[in-house]
Amino acid sequence: MARFEQERNFLKSNFVEFKKIRTDKMNGFPKPPSVKAYDALSKTITLPEVSENVVKKQHIHDLIKNRRSTRFYSDEHLSIEELSYLLWATQGITGTTKNGLTLRTVPCSGATHTFETYLFIMRVDGIPQGIYRYLPVEHQLLFMFKLDEIDNKLDAITLEQPFVPNFAKKAAIAFAWSTTPYRSEWKYDISAHKKILIDIGHVSQNLYLTSESIEAGACAIGIYDQMMVDDILQLDGEEEFVVFMAAVGKKQK
Ligand SMILES: Cc1cc2nc3c(=O)[nH]c(=O)nc-3n(C[C@H](O)[C@H](O)[C@H](O)COP(=O)(O)O)c2cc1C
């Protein structure tokens, strides 16, 4: 099927072609920063130290078995400790390589970690509603801005949901993971893009399993309006853009 050919090729390993390329890294271009910079005068919230006390279900076997995409949420708030745990589980730093790369709770091709985590916070105890960015090195939240009608804006971004219409606006929080592809392209050139998509799958699965462990539920969101979300999060849409989203909330009983 000719019209699928190009997209299917994207799924294949292009390692042989990649071997013929001199990457920007080989050509001596400077290594891009591994995390996004921020203004030191910005308002930040220090997240509580990650503690397993928030975990209500411990058994990995049960978490894997019982995980489902959850699209019906109660009005219950998440606690700031639970949010701290979910952020750590999806992008938290747990080590560094001898070359200064971060190692995190999720595996990632060549430890390139091209993602930034943006949050639509609707219902978390002690955190005003608004748009935030996770600072993994500091384990802090960077307050970006208050967004009027945050739930309706999220609804507009995630329109045309096939299973449960308008579910995201009822979540306690929504994750929007951006990618800065050059962090991987610098090293992997044309083979970066497939890797980035595989990497984000690992992030999402950790969110699913840890949400389940705190008796909340997550639902991945691949159907979203690219331009609208990039625009709201003030991303340029070329060097950095949203690559995946997910909603999380306490489950409706
Ligand atoms: C890449 C990806 C994109 C998805 N996008 C959406 C979405 O936009 N809306 C939605 O309701 N569910 C979405 N889902 C959830 C799937 O529909 C769900 O995983 C699937 O129906 C299987 O159900 P389960 O997760 O409960 O096992 C997505 C899942 C993945 C992995």
JSON list of N, CA and C and ligand atoms in Angstrom, two decimals, residues 67-71 161-164 167 204 208 218-224 244-245, ligand 1:
[
{"chain": "A", "resi": 67, "resn": "ARG", "atom": "N", "xyz": [-4.39, -2.47, 35.78]},
{"chain": "A", "resi": 67, "resn": "ARG", "atom": "CA", "xyz": [-4.34, -1.17, 35.11]},
{"chain": "A", "resi": 67, "resn": "ARG", "atom": "C", "xyz": [-5.35, -1.09, 33.97]},
{"chain": "A", "resi": 68, "resn": "ARG", "atom": "N", "xyz": [-6.10, -0.02, 33.92]},
{"chain": "A", "resi": 68, "resn": "ARG", "atom": "CA", "xyz": [-7.01, 0.25, 32.81]},
{"chain": "A", "resi": 68, "resn": "ARG", "atom": "C", "xyz": [-6.94, 1.74, 32.54]},
{"chain": "A", "resi": 69, "resn": "SER", "atom": "N", "xyz": [-7.25, 2.14, 31.32]},
{"chain": "A", "resi": 69, "resn": "SER", "atom": "CA", "xyz": [-7.39, 3.57, 31.05]},
{"chain": "A", "resi": 69, "resn": "SER", "atom": "C", "xyz": [-8.64, 4.05, 31.77]},
{"chain": "A", "resi": 70, "resn": "THR", "atom": "N", "xyz": [-8.44, 5.06, 32.63]},
{"chain": "A", "resi": 70, "resn": "THR", "atom": "CA", "xyz": [-9.54, 5.55, 33.48]},
{"chain": "A", "resi": 70, "resn": "THR", "atom": "C", "xyz": [-10.01, 6.90, 32.95]},
{"chain": "A", "resi": 71, "resn": "ARG", "atom": "N", "xyz": [-11.30, 6.97, 32.64]},
{"chain": "A", "resi": 71, "resn": "ARG", "atom": "CA", "xyz": [-11.85, 8.21, 32.06]},
{"chain": "A", "resi": 71, "resn": "ARG", "atom": "C", "xyz": [-13.00, 8.79, 32.89]},
{"chain": "A", "resi": 161, "resn": "GLN", "atom": "N", "xyz": [-13.00, 13.09, 21.48]},
{"chain": "A", "resi": 161, "resn": "GLN", "atom": "CA", "xyz": [-12.58, 11.84, 22.12]},
{"chain": "A", "resi": 161, "resn": "GLN", "atom": "C", "xyz": [-13.53, 10.71, 21.73]},
{"chain": "A", "resi": 162, "resn": "PRO", "atom": "N", "xyz": [-12.99, 9.58, 21.28]},
{"chain": "A", "resi": 162, "resn": "PRO", "atom": "CA", "xyz": [-13.86, 8.53, 20.75]},
{"chain": "A", "resi": 162, "resn": "PRO", "atom": "C", "xyz": [-14.57, 7.70, 21.81]},
{"chain": "A", "resi": 163, "resn": "PHE", "atom": "N", "xyz": [-14.01, 7.64, 23.03]},
{"chain": "A", "resi": 163, "resn": "PHE", "atom": "CA", "xyz": [-14.59, 6.71, 24.01]},
{"chain": "A", "resi": 163, "resn": "PHE", "atom": "C", "xyz": [-15.52, 7.43, 24.98]},
{"chain": "A", "resi": 164, "resn": "VAL", "atom": "N", "xyz": [-14.99, 8.38, 25.70]},
{"chain": "A", "resi": 164, "resn": "VAL", "atom": "CA", "xyz": [-15.79, 9.14, 26.67]},
{"chain": "A", "resi": 164, "resn": "VAL", "atom": "C", "xyz": [-15.60, 10.63, 26.35]},
{"chain": "A", "resi": 167, "resn": "PHE", "atom": "N", "xyz": [-13.82, 13.80, 28.72]},
{"chain": "A", "resi": 167, "resn": "PHE", "atom": "CA", "xyz": [-13.36, 13.26, 30.01]},
{"chain": "A", "resi": 167, "resn": "PHE", "atom": "C", "xyz": [-12.21, 14.04, 30.63]},
{"chain": "A", "resi": 204, "resn": "SER", "atom": "N", "xyz": [4.70, 7.15, 29.87]},
{"chain": "A", "resi": 204, "resn": "SER", "atom": "CA", "xyz": [3.26, 7.00, 30.04]},
{"chain": "A", "resi": 204, "resn": "SER", "atom": "C", "xyz": [2.92, 5.75, 30.85]},
{"chain": "A", "resi": 208, "resn": "TYR", "atom": "N", "xyz": [0.70, 5.32, 34.25]},
{"chain": "A", "resi": 208, "resn": "TYR", "atom": "CA", "xyz": [-0.44, 4.39, 34.43]},
{"chain": "A", "resi": 208, "resn": "TYR", "atom": "C", "xyz": [-0.26, 3.56, 35.71]},
{"chain": "A", "resi": 218, "resn": "ALA", "atom": "N", "xyz": [-5.27, 6.78, 35.22]},
{"chain": "A", "resi": 218, "resn": "ALA", "atom": "CA", "xyz": [-4.72, 7.62, 34.15]},
{"chain": "A", "resi": 218, "resn": "ALA", "atom": "C", "xyz": [-5.32, 7.22, 32.82]},
{"chain": "A", "resi": 219, "resn": "CYS", "atom": "N", "xyz": [-5.35, 8.15, 31.91]},
{"chain": "A", "resi": 219, "resn": "CYS", "atom": "CA", "xyz": [-5.70, 7.82, 30.53]},
{"chain": "A", "resi": 219, "resn": "CYS", "atom": "C", "xyz": [-4.80, 8.61, 29.58]},
{"chain": "A", "resi": 220, "resn": "ALA", "atom": "N", "xyz": [-4.11, 7.87, 28.72]},
{"chain": "A", "resi": 220, "resn": "ALA", "atom": "CA", "xyz": [-3.25, 8.50, 27.71]},
{"chain": "A", "resi": 220, "resn": "ALA", "atom": "C", "xyz": [-4.13, 9.27, 26.73]},
{"chain": "A", "resi": 221, "resn": "ILE", "atom": "N", "xyz": [-3.59, 10.33, 26.20]},
{"chain": "A", "resi": 221, "resn": "ILE", "atom": "CA", "xyz": [-4.34, 11.15, 25.23]},
{"chain": "A", "resi": 221, "resn": "ILE", "atom": "C", "xyz": [-3.45, 11.42, 24.02]},
{"chain": "A", "resi": 222, "resn": "GLY", "atom": "N", "xyz": [-3.76, 10.68, 22.94]},
{"chain": "A", "resi": 222, "resn": "GLY", "atom": "CA", "xyz": [-3.02, 10.91, 21.69]},
{"chain": "A", "resi": 222, "resn": "GLY", "atom": "C", "xyz": [-3.79, 11.83, 20.76]},
{"chain": "A", "resi": 223, "resn": "ILE", "atom": "N", "xyz": [-5.10, 12.01, 21.07]},
{"chain": "A", "resi": 223, "resn": "ILE", "atom": "CA", "xyz": [-5.94, 12.87, 20.23]},
{"chain": "A", "resi": 223, "resn": "ILE", "atom": "C", "xyz": [-6.01, 14.25, 20.88]},
{"chain": "A", "resi": 224, "resn": "TYR", "atom": "N", "xyz": [-5.25, 15.16, 20.35]},
{"chain": "A", "resi": 224, "resn": "TYR", "atom": "CA", "xyz": [-5.27, 16.54, 20.89]},
{"chain": "A", "resi": 224, "resn": "TYR", "atom": "C", "xyz": [-4.93, 17.49, 19.75]},
{"chain": "A", "resi": 244, "resn": "PHE", "atom": "N", "xyz": [2.77, 14.09, 23.60]},
{"chain": "A", "resi": 244, "resn": "PHE", "atom": "CA", "xyz": [1.80, 13.15, 24.18]},
{"chain": "A", "resi": 244, "resn": "PHE", "atom": "C", "xyz": [1.17, 13.80, 25.41]},
{"chain": "A", "resi": 245, "resn": "MET", "atom": "N", "xyz": [-0.03, 13.34, 25.73]},
{"chain": "A", "resi": 245, "resn": "MET", "atom": "CA", "xyz": [-0.71, 13.89, 26.91]},
{"chain": "A", "resi": 245, "resn": "MET", "atom": "C", "xyz": [-1.33, 12.75, 27.73]},
{"chain": "B", "resi": 1, "resn": "LIG", "atom": "C1", "xyz": [-0.61, 6.12, 22.15]},
{"chain": "B", "resi": 1, "resn": "LIG", "atom": "C2", "xyz": [-1.95, 6.10, 22.86]},
{"chain": "B", "resi": 1, "resn": "LIG", "atom": "C3", "xyz": [-2.88, 7.10, 22.59]},
{"chain": "B", "resi": 1, "resn": "LIG", "atom": "C4", "xyz": [-4.12, 7.09, 23.23]},
{"chain": "B", "resi": 1, "resn": "LIG", "atom": "N1", "xyz": [-5.00, 8.11, 23.04]},
{"chain": "B", "resi": 1, "resn": "LIG", "atom": "C5", "xyz": [-6.19, 8.11, 23.68]},
{"chain": "B", "resi": 1, "resn": "LIG", "atom": "C6", "xyz": [-7.08, 9.21, 23.52]},
{"chain": "B", "resi": 1, "resn": "LIG", "atom": "O1", "xyz": [-6.82, 10.22, 22.86]},
{"chain": "B", "resi": 1, "resn": "LIG", "atom": "N2", "xyz": [-8.28, 9.13, 24.16]},
{"chain": "B", "resi": 1, "resn": "LIG", "atom": "C7", "xyz": [-8.64, 8.06, 24.93]},
{"chain": "B", "resi": 1, "resn": "LIG", "atom": "O2", "xyz": [-9.75, 8.07, 25.47]},
{"chain": "B", "resi": 1, "resn": "LIG", "atom": "N3", "xyz": [-7.79, 7.01, 25.11]},
{"chain": "B", "resi": 1, "resn": "LIG", "atom": "C8", "xyz": [-6.57, 7.02, 24.51]},
{"chain": "B", "resi": 1, "resn": "LIG", "atom": "N4", "xyz": [-5.69, 6.00, 24.74]},
{"chain": "B", "resi": 1, "resn": "LIG", "atom": "C9", "xyz": [-6.05, 4.89, 25.61]},
{"chain": "B", "resi": 1, "resn": "LIG", "atom": "C10", "xyz": [-6.43, 3.66, 24.76]},
{"chain": "B", "resi": 1, "resn": "LIG", "atom": "O3", "xyz": [-7.65, 3.90, 24.11]},
{"chain": "B", "resi": 1, "resn": "LIG", "atom": "C11", "xyz": [-6.48, 2.43, 25.67]},
{"chain": "B", "resi": 1, "resn": "LIG", "atom": "O4", "xyz": [-5.20, 2.15, 26.17]},
{"chain": "B", "resi": 1, "resn": "LIG", "atom": "C12", "xyz": [-7.03, 1.21, 24.94]},
{"chain": "B", "resi": 1, "resn": "LIG", "atom": "O5", "xyz": [-8.38, 1.39, 24.56]},
{"chain": "B", "resi": 1, "resn": "LIG", "atom": "C13", "xyz": [-6.90, -0.04, 25.77]},
{"chain": "B", "resi": 1, "resn": "LIG", "atom": "O6", "xyz": [-7.58, 0.11, 27.02]},
{"chain": "B", "resi": 1, "resn": "LIG", "atom": "P1", "xyz": [-6.83, -0.04, 28.42]},
{"chain": "B", "resi": 1, "resn": "LIG", "atom": "O7", "xyz": [-5.73, 1.00, 28.49]},
{"chain": "B", "resi": 1, "resn": "LIG", "atom": "O8", "xyz": [-7.89, 0.23, 29.44]},
{"chain": "B", "resi": 1, "resn": "LIG", "atom": "O9", "xyz": [-6.27, -1.41, 28.50]},
{"chain": "B", "resi": 1, "resn": "LIG", "atom": "C14", "xyz": [-4.43, 6.03, 24.12]},
{"chain": "B", "resi": 1, "resn": "LIG", "atom": "C15", "xyz": [-3.48, 5.04, 24.41]},
{"chain": "B", "resi": 1, "resn": "LIG", "atom": "C16", "xyz": [-2.25, 5.09, 23.81]},
{"chain": "B", "resi": 1, "resn": "LIG", "atom": "C17", "xyz": [-1.21, 4.05, 24.18]}
]
